[in-house]
CSV table of C-alpha atoms in Angstrom, one decimal:
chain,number,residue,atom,x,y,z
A,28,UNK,CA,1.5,10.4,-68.1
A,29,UNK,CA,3.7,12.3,-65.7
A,30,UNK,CA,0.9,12.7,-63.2
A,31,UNK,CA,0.5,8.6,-63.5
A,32,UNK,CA,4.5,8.2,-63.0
A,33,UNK,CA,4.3,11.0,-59.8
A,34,UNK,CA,1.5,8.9,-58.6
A,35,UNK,CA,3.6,5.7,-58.6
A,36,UNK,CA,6.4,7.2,-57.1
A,37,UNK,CA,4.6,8.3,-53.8
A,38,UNK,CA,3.1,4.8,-53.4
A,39,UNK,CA,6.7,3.4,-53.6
A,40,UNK,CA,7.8,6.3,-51.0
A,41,UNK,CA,4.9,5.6,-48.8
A,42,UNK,CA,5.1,1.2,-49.2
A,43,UNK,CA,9.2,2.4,-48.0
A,44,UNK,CA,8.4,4.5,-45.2
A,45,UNK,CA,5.3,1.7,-44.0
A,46,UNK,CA,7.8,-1.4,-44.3
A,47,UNK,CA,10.5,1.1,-42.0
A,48,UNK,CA,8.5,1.5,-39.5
A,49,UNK,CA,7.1,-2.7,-39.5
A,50,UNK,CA,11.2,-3.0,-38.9
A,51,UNK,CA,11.4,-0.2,-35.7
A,52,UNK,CA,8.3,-1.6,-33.8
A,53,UNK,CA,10.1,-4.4,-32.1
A,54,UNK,CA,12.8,-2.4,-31.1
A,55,UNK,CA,10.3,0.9,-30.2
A,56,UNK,CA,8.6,-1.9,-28.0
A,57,UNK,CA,11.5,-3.4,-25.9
A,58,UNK,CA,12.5,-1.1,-23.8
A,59,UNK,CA,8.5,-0.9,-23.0
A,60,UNK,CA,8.5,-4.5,-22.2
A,61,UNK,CA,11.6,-4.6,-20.2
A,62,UNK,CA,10.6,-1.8,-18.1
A,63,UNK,CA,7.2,-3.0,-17.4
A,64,UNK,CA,9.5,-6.3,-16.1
A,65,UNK,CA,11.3,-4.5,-14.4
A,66,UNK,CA,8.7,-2.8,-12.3
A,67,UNK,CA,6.7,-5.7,-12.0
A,68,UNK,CA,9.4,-8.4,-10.5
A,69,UNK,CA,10.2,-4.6,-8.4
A,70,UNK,CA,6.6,-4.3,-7.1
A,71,UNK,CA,6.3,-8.3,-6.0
A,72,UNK,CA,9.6,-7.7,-4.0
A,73,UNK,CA,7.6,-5.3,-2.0
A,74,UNK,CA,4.4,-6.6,-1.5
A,75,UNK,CA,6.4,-10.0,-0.3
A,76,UNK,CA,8.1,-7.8,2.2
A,77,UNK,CA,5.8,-4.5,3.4
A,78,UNK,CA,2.8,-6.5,4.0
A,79,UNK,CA,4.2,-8.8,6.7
A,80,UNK,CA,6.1,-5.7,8.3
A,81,UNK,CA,2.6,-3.4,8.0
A,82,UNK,CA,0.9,-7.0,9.4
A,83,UNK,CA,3.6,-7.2,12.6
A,84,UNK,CA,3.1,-3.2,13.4
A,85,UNK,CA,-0.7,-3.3,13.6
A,86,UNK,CA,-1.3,-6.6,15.0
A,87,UNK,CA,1.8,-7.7,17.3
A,88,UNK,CA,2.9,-3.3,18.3
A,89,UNK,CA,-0.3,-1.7,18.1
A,90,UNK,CA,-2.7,-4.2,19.2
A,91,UNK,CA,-0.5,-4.0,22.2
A,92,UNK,CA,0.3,-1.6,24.3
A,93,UNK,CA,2.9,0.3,21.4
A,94,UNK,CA,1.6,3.9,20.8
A,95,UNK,CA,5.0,5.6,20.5
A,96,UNK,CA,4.5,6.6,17.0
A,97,UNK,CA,8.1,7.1,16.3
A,98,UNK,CA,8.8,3.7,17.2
A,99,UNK,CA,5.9,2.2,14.9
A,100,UNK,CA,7.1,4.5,11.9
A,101,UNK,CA,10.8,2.9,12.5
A,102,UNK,CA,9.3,-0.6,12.5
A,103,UNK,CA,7.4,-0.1,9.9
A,104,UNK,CA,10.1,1.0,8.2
A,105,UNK,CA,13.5,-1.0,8.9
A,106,UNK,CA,13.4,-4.3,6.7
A,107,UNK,CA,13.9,-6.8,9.6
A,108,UNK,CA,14.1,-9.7,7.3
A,109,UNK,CA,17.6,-8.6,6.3
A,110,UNK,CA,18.7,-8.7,10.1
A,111,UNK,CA,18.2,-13.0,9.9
A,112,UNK,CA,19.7,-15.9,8.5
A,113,UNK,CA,18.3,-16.3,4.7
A,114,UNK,CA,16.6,-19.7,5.7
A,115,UNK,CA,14.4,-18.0,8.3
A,116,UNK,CA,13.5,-14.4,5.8
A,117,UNK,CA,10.1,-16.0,5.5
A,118,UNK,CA,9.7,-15.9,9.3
A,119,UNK,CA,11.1,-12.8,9.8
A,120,UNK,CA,7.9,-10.7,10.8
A,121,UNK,CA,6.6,-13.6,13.0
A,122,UNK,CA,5.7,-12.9,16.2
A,123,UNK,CA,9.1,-14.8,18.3
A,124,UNK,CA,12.5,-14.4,18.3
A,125,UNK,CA,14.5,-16.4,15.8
A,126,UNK,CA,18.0,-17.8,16.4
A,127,UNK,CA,20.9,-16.3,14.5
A,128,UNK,CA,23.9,-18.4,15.2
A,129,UNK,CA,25.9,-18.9,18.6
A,130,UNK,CA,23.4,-19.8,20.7
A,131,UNK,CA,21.9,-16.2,20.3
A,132,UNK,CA,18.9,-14.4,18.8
A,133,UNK,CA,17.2,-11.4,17.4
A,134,UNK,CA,14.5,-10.2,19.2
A,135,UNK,CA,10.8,-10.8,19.2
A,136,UNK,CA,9.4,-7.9,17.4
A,137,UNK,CA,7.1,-7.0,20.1
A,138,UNK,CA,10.0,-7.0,22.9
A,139,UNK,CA,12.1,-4.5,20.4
A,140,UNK,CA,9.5,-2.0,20.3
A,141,UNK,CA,8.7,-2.6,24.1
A,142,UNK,CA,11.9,-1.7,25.2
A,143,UNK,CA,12.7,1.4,22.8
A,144,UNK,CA,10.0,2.7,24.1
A,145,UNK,CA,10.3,2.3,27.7
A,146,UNK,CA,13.3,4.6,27.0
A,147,UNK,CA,11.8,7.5,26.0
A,148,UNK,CA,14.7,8.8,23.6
A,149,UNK,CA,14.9,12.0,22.3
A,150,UNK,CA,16.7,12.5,18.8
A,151,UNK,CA,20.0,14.3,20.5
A,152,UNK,CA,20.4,11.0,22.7
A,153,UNK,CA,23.7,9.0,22.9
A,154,UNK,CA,22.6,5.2,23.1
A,155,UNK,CA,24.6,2.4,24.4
A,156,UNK,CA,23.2,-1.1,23.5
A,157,UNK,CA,25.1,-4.1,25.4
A,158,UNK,CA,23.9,-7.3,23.4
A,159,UNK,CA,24.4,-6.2,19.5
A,160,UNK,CA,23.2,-9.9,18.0
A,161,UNK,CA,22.3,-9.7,14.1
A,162,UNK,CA,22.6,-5.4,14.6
A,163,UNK,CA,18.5,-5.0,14.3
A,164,UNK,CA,18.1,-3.2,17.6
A,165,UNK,CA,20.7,-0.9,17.2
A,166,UNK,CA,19.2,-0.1,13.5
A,167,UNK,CA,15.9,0.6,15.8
A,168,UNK,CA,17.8,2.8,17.8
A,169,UNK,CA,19.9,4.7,15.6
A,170,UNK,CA,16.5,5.7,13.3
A,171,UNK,CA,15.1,7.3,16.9
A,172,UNK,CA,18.8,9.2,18.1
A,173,UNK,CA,21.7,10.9,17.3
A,174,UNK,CA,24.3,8.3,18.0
A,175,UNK,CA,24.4,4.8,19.1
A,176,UNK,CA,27.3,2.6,20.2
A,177,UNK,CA,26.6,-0.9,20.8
A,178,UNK,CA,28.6,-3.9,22.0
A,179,UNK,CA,29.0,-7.5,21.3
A,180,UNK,CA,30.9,-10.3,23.3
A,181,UNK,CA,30.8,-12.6,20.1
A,182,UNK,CA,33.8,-11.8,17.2
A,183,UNK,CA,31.7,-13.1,14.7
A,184,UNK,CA,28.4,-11.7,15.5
A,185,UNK,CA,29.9,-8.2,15.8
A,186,UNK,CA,31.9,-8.6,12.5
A,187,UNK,CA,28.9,-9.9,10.8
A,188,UNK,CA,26.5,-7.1,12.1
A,189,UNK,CA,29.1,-4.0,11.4
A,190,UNK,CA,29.5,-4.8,7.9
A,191,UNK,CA,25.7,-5.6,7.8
A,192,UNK,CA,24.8,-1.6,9.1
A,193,UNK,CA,27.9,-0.6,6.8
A,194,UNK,CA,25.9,-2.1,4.2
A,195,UNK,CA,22.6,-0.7,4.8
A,196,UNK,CA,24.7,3.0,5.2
A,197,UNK,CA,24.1,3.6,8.9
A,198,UNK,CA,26.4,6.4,9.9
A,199,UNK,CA,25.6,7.0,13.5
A,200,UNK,CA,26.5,3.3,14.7
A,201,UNK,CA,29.8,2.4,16.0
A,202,UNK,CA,30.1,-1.4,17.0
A,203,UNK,CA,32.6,-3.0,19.3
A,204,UNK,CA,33.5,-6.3,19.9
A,205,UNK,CA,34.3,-6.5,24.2
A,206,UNK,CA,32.1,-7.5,27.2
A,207,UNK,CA,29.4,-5.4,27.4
A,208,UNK,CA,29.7,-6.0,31.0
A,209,UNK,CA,32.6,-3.1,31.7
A,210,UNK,CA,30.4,-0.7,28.5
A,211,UNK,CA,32.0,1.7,27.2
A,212,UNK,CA,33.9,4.0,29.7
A,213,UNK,CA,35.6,6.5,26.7
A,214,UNK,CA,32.8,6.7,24.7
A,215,UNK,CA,30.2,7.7,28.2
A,216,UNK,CA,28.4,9.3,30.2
A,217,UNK,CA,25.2,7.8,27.9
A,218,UNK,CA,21.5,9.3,27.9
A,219,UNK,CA,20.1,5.5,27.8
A,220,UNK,CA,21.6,2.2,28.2
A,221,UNK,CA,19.7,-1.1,26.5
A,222,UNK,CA,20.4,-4.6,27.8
A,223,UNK,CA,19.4,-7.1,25.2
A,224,UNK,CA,20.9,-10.0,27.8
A,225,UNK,CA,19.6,-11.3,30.5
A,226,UNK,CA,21.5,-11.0,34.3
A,227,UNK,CA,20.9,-11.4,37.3
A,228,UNK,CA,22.1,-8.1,38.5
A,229,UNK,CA,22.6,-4.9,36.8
A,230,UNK,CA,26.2,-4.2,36.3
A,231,UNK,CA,27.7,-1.1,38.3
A,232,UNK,CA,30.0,-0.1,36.0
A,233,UNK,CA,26.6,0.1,33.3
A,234,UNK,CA,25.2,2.6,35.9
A,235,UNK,CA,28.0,4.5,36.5
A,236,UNK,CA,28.7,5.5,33.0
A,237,UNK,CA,23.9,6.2,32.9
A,238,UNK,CA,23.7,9.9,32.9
A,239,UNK,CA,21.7,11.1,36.0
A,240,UNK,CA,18.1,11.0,34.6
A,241,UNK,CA,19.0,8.2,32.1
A,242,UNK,CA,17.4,5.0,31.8
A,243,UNK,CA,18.6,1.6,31.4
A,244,UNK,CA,16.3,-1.4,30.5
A,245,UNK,CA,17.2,-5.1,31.4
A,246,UNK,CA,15.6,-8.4,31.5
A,247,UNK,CA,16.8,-8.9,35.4
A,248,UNK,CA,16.7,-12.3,37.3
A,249,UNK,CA,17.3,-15.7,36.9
A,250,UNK,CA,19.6,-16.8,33.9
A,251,UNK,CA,18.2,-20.2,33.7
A,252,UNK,CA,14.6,-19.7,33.4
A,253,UNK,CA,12.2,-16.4,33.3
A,254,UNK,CA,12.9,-12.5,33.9
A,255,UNK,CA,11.3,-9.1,34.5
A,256,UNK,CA,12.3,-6.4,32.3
A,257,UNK,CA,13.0,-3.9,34.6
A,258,UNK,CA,13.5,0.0,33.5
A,259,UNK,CA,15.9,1.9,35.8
A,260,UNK,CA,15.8,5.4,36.3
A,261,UNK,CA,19.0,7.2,37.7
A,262,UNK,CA,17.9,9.7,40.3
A,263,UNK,CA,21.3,11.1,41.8
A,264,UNK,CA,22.5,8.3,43.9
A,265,UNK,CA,18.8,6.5,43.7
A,266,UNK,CA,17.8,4.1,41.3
A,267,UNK,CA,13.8,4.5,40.8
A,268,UNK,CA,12.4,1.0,39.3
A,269,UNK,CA,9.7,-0.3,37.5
A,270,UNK,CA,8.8,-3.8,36.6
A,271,UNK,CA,7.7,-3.8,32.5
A,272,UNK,CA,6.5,-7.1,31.9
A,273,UNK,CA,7.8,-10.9,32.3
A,274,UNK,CA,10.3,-12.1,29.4
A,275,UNK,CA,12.9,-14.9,28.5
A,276,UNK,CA,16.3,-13.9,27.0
A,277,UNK,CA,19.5,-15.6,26.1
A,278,UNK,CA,22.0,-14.8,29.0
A,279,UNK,CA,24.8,-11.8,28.9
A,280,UNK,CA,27.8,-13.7,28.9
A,281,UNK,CA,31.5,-12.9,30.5
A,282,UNK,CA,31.8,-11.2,33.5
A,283,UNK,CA,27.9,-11.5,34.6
A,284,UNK,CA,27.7,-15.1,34.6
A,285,UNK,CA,31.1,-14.8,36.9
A,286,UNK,CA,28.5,-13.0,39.5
């Protein structure tokens, strides 16, 4: 009879311990299915955003004449399609420039990696960029050297762009918001000097603060219609030149168009 009773007892025990764990299952499971969310709506952020960027590297950089693997890592890297206006992020990796307000733009991705480049930098180089726009080039620049100091005619552009490189926790860019025309005397003599304007001739005081063996890159002619990109290399009191390729920019504004 006691045997019969002990017998009864354990089923209750086990019926208890079986409906206990019925109860915990949802709640064992949820933090499953949430982190399987998670990591899902986390994986189709980046495949909507590394495929175009790995697209643009191999078939607008490398199909070209971009074999500076540096550069290729960086714009592989750097998520251009926080450096445009939101209603353009879905054309961010296209191969053109795209307006960002003010009559200016960012780049075309092939003429940002053209230009870095054509520079040559070295990680201890001090950068000066005339032309700072949404802030993508100097991000560019500022993965390749040690510091870079960039300059931008337009109040709003530059306000928008430092808080933007704030934001993505860039800690070697200092922006400034002047004519890039007169650069930026206190801050030089500078290893490389970018132009991402175009003039119609180079500005002396640019040169003046170039170190001697620094380059400076422009698109140089005609404001109204097409330019050379011309890289200038400062020889003592020579300039060496040499044409890059033919381009269109926007126009450096201020004292160049005064010229």
């Amino acid at each position: 009879m006691d045997r019969l009773k002990n017998k009864k007892n354990i089923h209750k025990i086990v019926l208890i311990l079986i409906l206990i764990f019925i109860a915990l299952i949802p709640i064992i499971h949820k933090p499953v299915l949430k982190t399987y969310v998670q990591e899902n709506e986390t994986t189709k952020l980046i495949d909507k955003y590394t495929k175009p960027r790995q697209d643009m590297v191999e078939n607008q950089l490398k199909n070209r004449d971009i074999n500076d693997e540096k550069v290729l890592e960086v714009m592989n890297n750097i998520q251009r399609h926080k450096f445009v206006p939101s209603y353009l992020i879905e054309q961010a990796y296209d191969d053109n420039p795209l307006p960002i307000g003010y009559g200016q733009t960012i780049s075309q991705p092939y003429i940002v990696a053209l230009m870095t480049q054509s520079l040559q930098l070295k990680e201890n180089n001090k950068v000066l960029e005339i032309g700072t726009g949404s802030g993508y080039q100097a991000a560019v620049l500022a993965e390749l050297v040690k510091d870079v100091y960039t300059i931008e005619i337009i109040k709003e552009l530059a306000d928008s762009a430092e808080n933007r490189l704030n934001n993505l926790n860039y800690k070697n860019i200092r922006v400034k918001n002047a004519d890039g025309y007169f650069g930026w005397e206190e801050e030089a003599p500078f290893d490389a000097i970018i132009i991402t304007a175009a003039a119609n001739h180079i500005p002396p005081p640019l040169l003046n603060q170039l170190k001697d063996k620094g380059k400076l890159i422009i698109p140089l002619g005609s404001t109204l219609s097409f330019q050379t990109l011309t890289l200038v290399t400062k020889k003592g009191d020579e300039l060496e030149t040499e044409f890059i390729t033919g381009v269109r920019f926007v126009p450096l504004t201020g004292q160049a168009l005064k010229k």
